[in-house]
Coordinates of C-alpha atoms in Angstrom, one line a residue:
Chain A
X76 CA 7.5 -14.2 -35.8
X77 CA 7.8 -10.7 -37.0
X78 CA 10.9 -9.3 -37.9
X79 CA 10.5 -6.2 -35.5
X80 CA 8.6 -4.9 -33.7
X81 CA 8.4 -1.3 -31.3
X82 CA 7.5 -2.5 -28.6
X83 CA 7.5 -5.8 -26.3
X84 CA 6.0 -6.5 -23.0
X85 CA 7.2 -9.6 -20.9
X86 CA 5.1 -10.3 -18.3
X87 CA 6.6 -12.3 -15.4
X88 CA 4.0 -15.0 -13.9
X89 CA 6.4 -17.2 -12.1
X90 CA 5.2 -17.1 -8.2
X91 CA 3.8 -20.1 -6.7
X92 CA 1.2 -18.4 -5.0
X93 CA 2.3 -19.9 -1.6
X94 CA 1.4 -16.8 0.6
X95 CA -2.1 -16.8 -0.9
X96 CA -2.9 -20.4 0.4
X97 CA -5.1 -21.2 -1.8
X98 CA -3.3 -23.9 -3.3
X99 CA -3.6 -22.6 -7.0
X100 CA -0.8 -20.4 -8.6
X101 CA -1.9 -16.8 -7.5
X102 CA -1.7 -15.6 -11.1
X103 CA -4.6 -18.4 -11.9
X104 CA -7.3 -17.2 -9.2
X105 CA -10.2 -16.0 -10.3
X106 CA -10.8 -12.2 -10.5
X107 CA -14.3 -11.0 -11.6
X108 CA -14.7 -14.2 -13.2
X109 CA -11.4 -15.1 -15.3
X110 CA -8.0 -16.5 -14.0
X111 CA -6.1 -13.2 -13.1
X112 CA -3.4 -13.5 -15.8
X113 CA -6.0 -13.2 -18.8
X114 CA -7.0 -9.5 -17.2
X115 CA -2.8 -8.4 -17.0
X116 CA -2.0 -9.5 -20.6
X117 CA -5.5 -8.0 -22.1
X118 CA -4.6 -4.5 -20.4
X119 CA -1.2 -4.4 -22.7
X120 CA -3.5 -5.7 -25.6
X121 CA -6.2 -2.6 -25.0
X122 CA -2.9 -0.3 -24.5
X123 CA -1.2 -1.2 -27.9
X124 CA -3.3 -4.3 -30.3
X125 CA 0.3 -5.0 -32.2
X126 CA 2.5 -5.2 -28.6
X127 CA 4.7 -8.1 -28.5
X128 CA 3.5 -10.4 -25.8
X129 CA 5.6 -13.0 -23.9
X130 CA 4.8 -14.6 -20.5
X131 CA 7.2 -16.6 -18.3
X132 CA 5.4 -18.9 -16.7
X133 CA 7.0 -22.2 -14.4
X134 CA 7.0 -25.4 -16.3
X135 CA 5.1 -27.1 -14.3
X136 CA 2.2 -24.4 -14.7
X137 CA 2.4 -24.2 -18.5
X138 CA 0.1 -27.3 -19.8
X139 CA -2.7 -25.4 -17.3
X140 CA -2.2 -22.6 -18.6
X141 CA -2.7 -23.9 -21.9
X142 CA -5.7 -25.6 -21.2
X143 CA -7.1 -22.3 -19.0
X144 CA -6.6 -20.7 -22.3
X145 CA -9.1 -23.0 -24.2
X146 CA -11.7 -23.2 -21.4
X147 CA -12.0 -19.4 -21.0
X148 CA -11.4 -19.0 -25.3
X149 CA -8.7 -16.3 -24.4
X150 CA -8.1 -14.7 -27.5
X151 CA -5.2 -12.4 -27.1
X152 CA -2.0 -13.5 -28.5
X153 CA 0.9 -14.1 -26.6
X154 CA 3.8 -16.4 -26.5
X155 CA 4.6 -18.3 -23.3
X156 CA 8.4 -19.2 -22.1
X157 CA 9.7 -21.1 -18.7
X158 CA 10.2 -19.4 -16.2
X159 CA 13.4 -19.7 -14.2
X160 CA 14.2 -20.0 -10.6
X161 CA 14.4 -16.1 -10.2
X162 CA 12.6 -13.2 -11.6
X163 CA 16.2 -12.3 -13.4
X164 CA 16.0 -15.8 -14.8
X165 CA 12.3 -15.4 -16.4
X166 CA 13.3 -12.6 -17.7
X167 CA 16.7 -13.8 -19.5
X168 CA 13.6 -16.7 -20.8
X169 CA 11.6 -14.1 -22.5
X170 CA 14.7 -11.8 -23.7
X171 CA 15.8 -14.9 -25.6
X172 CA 12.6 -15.5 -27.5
X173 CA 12.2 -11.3 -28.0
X174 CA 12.0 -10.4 -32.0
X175 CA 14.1 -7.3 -32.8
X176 CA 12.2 -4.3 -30.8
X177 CA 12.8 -0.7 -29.7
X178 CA 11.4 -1.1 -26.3
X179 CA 10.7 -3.7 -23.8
X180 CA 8.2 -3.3 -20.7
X181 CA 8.9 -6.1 -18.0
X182 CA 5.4 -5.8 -16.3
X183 CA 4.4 -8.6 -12.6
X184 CA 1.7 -11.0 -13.4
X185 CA -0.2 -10.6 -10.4
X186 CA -0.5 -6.6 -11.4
X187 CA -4.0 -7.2 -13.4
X188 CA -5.5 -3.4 -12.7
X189 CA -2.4 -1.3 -14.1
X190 CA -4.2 1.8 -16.0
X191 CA -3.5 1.8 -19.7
X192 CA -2.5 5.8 -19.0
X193 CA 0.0 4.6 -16.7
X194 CA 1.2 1.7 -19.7
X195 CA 1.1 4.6 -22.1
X196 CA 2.8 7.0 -19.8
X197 CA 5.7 4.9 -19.0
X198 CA 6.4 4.0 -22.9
X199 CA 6.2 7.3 -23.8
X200 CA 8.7 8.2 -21.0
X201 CA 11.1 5.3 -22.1
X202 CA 10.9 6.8 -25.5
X203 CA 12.7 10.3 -24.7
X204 CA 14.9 8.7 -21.7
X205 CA 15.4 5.3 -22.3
X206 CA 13.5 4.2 -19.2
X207 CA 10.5 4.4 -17.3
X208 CA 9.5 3.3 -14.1
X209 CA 5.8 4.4 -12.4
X210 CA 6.4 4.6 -8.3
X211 CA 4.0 6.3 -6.3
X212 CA 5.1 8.5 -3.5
X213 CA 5.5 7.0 0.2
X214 CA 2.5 8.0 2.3
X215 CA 3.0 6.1 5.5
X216 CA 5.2 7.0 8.0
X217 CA 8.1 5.0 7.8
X218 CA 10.4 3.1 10.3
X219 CA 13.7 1.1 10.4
X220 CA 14.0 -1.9 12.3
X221 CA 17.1 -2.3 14.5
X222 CA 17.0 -4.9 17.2
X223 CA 14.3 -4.6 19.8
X224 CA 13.7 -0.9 18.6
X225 CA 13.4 1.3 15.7
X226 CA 14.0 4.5 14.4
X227 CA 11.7 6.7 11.7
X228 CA 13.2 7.6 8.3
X229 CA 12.3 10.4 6.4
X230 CA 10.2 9.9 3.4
X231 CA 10.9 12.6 1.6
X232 CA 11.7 11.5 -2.1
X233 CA 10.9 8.3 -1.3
X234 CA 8.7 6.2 -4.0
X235 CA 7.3 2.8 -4.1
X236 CA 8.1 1.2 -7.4
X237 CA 5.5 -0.7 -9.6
X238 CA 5.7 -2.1 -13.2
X239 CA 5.7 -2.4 -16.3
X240 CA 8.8 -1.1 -16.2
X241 CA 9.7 0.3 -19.4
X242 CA 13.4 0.1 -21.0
X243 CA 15.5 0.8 -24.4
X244 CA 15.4 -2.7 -25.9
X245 CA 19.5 -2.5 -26.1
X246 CA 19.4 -0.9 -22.4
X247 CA 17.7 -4.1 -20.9
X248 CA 19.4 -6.9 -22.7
X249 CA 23.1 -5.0 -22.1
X250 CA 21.9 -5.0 -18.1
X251 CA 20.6 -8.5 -18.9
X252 CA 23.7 -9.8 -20.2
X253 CA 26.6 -7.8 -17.3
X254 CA 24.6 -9.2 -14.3
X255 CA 24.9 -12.1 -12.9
X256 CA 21.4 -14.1 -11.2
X257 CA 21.7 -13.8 -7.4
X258 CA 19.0 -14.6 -6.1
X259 CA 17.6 -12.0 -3.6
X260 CA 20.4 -9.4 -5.6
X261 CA 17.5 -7.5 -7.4
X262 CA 14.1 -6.7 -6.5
X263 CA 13.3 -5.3 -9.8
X264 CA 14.5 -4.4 -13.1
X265 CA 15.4 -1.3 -12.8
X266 CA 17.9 -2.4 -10.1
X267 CA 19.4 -4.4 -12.6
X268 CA 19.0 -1.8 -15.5
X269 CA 20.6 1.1 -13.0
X270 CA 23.2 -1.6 -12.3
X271 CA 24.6 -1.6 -15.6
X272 CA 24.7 2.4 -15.4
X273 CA 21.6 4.0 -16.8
X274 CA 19.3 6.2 -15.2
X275 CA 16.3 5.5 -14.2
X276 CA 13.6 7.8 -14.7
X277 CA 10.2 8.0 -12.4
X278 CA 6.5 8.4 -13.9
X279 CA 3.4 8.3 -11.8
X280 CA 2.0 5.4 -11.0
X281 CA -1.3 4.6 -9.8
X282 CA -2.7 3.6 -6.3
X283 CA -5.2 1.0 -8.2
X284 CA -2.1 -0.8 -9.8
X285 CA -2.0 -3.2 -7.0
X286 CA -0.2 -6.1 -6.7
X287 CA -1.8 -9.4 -6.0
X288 CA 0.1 -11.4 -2.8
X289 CA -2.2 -12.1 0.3
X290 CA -6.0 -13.3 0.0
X291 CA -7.5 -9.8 1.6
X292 CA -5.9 -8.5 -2.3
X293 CA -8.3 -10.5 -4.2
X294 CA -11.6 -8.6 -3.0
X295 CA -10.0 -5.3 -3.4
X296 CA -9.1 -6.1 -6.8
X297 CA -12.5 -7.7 -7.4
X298 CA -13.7 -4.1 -5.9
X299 CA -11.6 -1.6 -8.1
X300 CA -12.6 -3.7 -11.3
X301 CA -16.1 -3.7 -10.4
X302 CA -16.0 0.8 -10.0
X303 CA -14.0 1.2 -13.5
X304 CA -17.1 -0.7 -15.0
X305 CA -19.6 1.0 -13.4
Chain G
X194 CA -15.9 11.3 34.0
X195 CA -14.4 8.3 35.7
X196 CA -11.2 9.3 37.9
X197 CA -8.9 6.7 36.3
X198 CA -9.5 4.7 33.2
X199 CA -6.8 2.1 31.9
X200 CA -7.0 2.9 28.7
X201 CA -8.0 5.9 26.2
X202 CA -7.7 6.1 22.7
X203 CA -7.3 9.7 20.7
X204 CA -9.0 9.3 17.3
X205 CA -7.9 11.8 15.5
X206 CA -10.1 13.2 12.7
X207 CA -8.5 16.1 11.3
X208 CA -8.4 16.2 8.0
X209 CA -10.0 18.2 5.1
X210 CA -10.5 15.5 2.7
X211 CA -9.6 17.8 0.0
X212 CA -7.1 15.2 -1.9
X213 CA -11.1 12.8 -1.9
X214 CA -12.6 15.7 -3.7
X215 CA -16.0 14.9 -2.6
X216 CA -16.8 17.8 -1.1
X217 CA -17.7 16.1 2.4
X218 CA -14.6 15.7 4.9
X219 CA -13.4 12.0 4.2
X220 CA -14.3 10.8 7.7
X221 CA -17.5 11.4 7.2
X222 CA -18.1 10.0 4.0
X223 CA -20.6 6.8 3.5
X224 CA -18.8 3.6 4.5
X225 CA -21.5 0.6 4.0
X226 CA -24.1 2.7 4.5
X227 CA -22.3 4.6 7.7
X228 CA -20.0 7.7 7.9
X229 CA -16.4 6.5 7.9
X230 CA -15.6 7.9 11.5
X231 CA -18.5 5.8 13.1
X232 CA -16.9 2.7 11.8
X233 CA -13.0 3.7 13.3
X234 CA -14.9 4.5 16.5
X235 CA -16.8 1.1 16.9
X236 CA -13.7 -0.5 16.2
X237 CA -12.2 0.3 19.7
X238 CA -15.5 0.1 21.9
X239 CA -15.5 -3.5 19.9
X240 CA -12.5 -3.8 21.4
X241 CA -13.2 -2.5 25.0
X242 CA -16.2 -1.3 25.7
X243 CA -14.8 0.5 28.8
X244 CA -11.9 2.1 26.8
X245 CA -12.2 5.9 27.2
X246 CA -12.7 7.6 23.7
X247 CA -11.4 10.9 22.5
X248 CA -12.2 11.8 18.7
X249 CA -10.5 15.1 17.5
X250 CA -12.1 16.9 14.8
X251 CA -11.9 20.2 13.2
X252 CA -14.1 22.7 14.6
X253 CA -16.1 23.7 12.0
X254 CA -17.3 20.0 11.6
X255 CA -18.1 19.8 15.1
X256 CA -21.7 20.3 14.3
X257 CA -22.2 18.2 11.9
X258 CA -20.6 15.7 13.3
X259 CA -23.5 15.8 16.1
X260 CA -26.3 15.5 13.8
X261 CA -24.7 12.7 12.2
X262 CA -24.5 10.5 15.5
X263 CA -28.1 11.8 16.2
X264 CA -29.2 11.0 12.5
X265 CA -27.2 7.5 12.3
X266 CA -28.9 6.9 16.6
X267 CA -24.9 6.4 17.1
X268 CA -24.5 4.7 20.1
X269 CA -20.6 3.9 21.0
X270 CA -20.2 6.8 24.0
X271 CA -17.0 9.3 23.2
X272 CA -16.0 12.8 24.0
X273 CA -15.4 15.5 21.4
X274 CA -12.4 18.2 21.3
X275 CA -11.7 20.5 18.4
X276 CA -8.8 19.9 16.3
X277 CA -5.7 21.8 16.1
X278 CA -3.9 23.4 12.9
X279 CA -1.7 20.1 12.7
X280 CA -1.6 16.4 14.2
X281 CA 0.1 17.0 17.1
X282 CA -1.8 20.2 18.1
X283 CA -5.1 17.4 17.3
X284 CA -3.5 15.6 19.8
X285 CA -2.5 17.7 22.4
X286 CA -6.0 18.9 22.6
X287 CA -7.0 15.5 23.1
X288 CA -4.4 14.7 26.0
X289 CA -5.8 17.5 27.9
X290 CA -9.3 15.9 28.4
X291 CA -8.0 12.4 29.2
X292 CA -8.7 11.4 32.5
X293 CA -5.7 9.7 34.5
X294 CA -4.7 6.8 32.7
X295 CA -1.9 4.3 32.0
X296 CA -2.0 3.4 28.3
X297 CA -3.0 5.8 25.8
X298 CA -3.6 4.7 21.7
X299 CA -3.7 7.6 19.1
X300 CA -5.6 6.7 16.5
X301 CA -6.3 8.2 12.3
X302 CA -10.2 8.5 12.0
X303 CA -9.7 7.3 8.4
X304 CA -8.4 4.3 9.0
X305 CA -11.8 2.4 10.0
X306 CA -10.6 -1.4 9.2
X307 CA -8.1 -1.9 11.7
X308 CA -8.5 -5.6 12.9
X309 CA -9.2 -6.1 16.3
X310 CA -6.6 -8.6 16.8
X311 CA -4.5 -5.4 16.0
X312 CA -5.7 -3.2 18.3
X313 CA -5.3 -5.8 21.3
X314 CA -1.8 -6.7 19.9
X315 CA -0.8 -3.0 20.5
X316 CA -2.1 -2.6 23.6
X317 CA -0.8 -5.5 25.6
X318 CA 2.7 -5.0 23.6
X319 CA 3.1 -1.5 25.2
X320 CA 1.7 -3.0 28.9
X321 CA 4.8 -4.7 28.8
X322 CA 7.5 -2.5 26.6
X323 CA 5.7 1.0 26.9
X324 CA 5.1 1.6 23.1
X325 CA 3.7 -0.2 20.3
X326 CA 3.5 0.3 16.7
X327 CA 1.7 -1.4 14.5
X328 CA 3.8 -1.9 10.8
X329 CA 3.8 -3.7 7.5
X330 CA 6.8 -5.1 6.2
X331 CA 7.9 -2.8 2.8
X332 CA 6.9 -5.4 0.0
X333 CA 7.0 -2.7 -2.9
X334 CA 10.8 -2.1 -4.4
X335 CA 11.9 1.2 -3.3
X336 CA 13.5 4.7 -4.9
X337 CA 14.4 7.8 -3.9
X338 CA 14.2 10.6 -6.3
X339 CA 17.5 12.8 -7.1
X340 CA 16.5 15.5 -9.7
X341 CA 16.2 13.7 -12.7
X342 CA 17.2 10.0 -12.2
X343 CA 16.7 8.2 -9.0
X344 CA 18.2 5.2 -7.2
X345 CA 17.1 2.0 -5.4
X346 CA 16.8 1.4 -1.6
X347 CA 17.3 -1.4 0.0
X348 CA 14.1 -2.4 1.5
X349 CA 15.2 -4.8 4.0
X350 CA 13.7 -4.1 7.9
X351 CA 12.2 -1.5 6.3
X352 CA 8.3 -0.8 7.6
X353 CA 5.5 0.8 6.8
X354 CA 3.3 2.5 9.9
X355 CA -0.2 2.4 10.5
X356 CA -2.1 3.4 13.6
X357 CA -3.1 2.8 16.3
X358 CA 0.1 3.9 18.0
X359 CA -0.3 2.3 21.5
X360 CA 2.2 4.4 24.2
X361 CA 2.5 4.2 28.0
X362 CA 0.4 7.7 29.0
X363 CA 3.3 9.2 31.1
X364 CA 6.0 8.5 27.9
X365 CA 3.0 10.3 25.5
X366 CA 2.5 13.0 28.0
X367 CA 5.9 13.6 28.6
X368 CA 6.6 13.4 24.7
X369 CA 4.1 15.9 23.3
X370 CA 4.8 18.5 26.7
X371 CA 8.3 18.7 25.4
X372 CA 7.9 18.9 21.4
X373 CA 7.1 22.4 19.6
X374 CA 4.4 21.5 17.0
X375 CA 6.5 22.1 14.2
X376 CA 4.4 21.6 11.4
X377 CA 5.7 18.3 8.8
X378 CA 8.6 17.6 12.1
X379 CA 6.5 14.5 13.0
X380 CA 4.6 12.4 10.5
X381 CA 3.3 10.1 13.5
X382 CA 2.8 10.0 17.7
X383 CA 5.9 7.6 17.5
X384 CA 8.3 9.9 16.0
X385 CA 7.4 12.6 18.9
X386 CA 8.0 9.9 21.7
X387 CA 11.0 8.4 19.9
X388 CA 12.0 12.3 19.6
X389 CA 11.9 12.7 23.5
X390 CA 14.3 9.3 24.2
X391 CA 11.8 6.5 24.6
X392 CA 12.1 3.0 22.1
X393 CA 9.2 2.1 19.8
X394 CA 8.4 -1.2 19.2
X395 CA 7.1 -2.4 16.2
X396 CA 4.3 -4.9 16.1
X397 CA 2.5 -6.7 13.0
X398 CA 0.2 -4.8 11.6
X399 CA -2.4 -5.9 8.9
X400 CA -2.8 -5.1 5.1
X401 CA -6.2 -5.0 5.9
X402 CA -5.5 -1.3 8.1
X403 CA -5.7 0.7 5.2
X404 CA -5.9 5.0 5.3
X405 CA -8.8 6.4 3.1
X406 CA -7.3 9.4 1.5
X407 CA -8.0 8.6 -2.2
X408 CA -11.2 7.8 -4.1
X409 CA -10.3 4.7 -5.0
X410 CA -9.9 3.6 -1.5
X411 CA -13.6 3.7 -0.3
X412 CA -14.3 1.2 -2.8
X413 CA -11.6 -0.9 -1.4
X414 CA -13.0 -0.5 2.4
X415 CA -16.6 -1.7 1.3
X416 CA -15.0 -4.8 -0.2
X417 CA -12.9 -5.7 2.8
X418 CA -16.1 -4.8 5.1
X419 CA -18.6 -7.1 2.6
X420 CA -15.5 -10.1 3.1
X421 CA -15.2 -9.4 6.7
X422 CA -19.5 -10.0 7.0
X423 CA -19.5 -12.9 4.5

């Protein structure tokens, strides 16, 4: 392992896929051809060839993975860790294994189609503020349910937050190691990251940076691949 | 025009399409071979094909619009009004062709994949509670933007709205005859009746309901169309 390195991406691949019913992991389907994990990692591999790559995957996925990786000759580096029974788990994994580096992206899986501007924007952010999180503003109307009824909110600065999700390397591992794993605590990592007291700074995002969780999201990502190569 | 119909629908198809950049208004661009509006209008005659149809559009597309449905032999029967300077002014115009009725749906022209299991959802949920709104649980972490930082949201019973909006036609009349169209005051139909003391009920809506209003999002429509046909 190198001694250091600028920059790290973890990717977290730990879902069981169970809302996509399709009885293999979600971050194993097939998009335009190759298991959907092989087109997130090579997006940080086209953003930055020397990145730092680890995945968190759940044990009992790793030996396919593995064998995925022969049968499709997938030829980008990366080093693979266990998963753990949260998201804040995986991530303490790949922490652990991290070499010495300036900044760490923590970037979903099942997020294949995130632009390499919007990888590029949110390092570059992280670099002059220590974070960087891309969120797109809130389009839909939105509404709060309360019983029987509901009320509309305002969506005035509101944003919807994707990854990678980019942090000072001493930033994330402080939050990391002054937070406690309850489950259901921390959607994301700047949650835990703001937690520990640091400001979390938004970049755009993308619309195309979709995130694959029900079946109709597999065609749509099959769809926005199939424009960027035409 | 038939005395009393059960149930209208209000498309409304107001929009510019300036943030699509095509140069044609988005509800009439090319949707499998079909302008977009043609598609959200089928949707409902699918639906019912005795369901009275109101489609709302600007009036300098009026025209055009014609020549289309001549053009594409465009056969699902609806009635025309111009379009107002906002939503609700769309909408208004609309309410004052209806003939009587008891449920009225408002619909966004550019949403053209609404299921139909939606549609009917909304409508028999407001026969029985006198609104319904179809929403998507918030599955995105959320922020909200203060100057430089931001902070998380808790996302929990937290949705996002689509159309169609289904409402009871006395609550909608009643609603719109005593709201000033004060232009961004209402994002939706359900924020004007909730506005004049009635509750909104929230129904499931579908993923699949998505709003054209980016480029990238036509290419997602004809991949959900092609899975929907396959």
């Amino acid at each position: 392992m190198p001694l250091h390195v600028p920059r790290c991406v973890i990717i977290v691949a730990g879902g069981s896929g169970s809302r996509m019913g399709a009885g293999v992991p979600k971050q194993f389907l097939l998009l335009a051809g190759q298991p959907l994990l092989m087109h997130t990692i090579a997006l940080f591999a086209r953003y930055d060839a020397s990145l730092f790559i680890v995945v968190a995957l759940p044990v009992a996925h790793i030996e396919h993975w593995q064998q995925l990786c022969s049968t499709y000759r997938f030829g980008v580096p990366h080093k693979v860790v266990a998963g753990g029974a949260t998201r804040s788990a995986s991530v303490r994994n790949a922490l652990a294994v991290l070499p010495d580096t300036d900044f760490i992206a923590v970037h979903d899986g099942v997020r294949p189609l995130a632009p390499v501007e919007v990888i590029a924007r949110c390092f570059d952010t992280a670099s002059h503020h220590g974070s960087a999180v891309p969120a797109t503003a809130i389009t839909d109307s939105l509404r709060k349910k309360t019983g029987d009824a509901s009320y509309d909110l305002p969506r005035e600065n509101l944003y919807a937050v994707q990854t990678p999700q980019v942090f000072r390397a001493d930033w994330l591992v402080h939050a990391y190691a002054h937070t406690a794993d309850c489950p259901g605590a921390f959607t994301d990592d700047a949650s835990v990251v703001q937690a520990a007291g640091y400001d979390i700074i938004l970049v755009e995002g993308s619309r195309e940076n979709i995130k694959i969780t029900e079946p109709p999201d597999l065609p749509v990502a099959e769809a926005l691949i199939a424009l960027r190569r035409s």
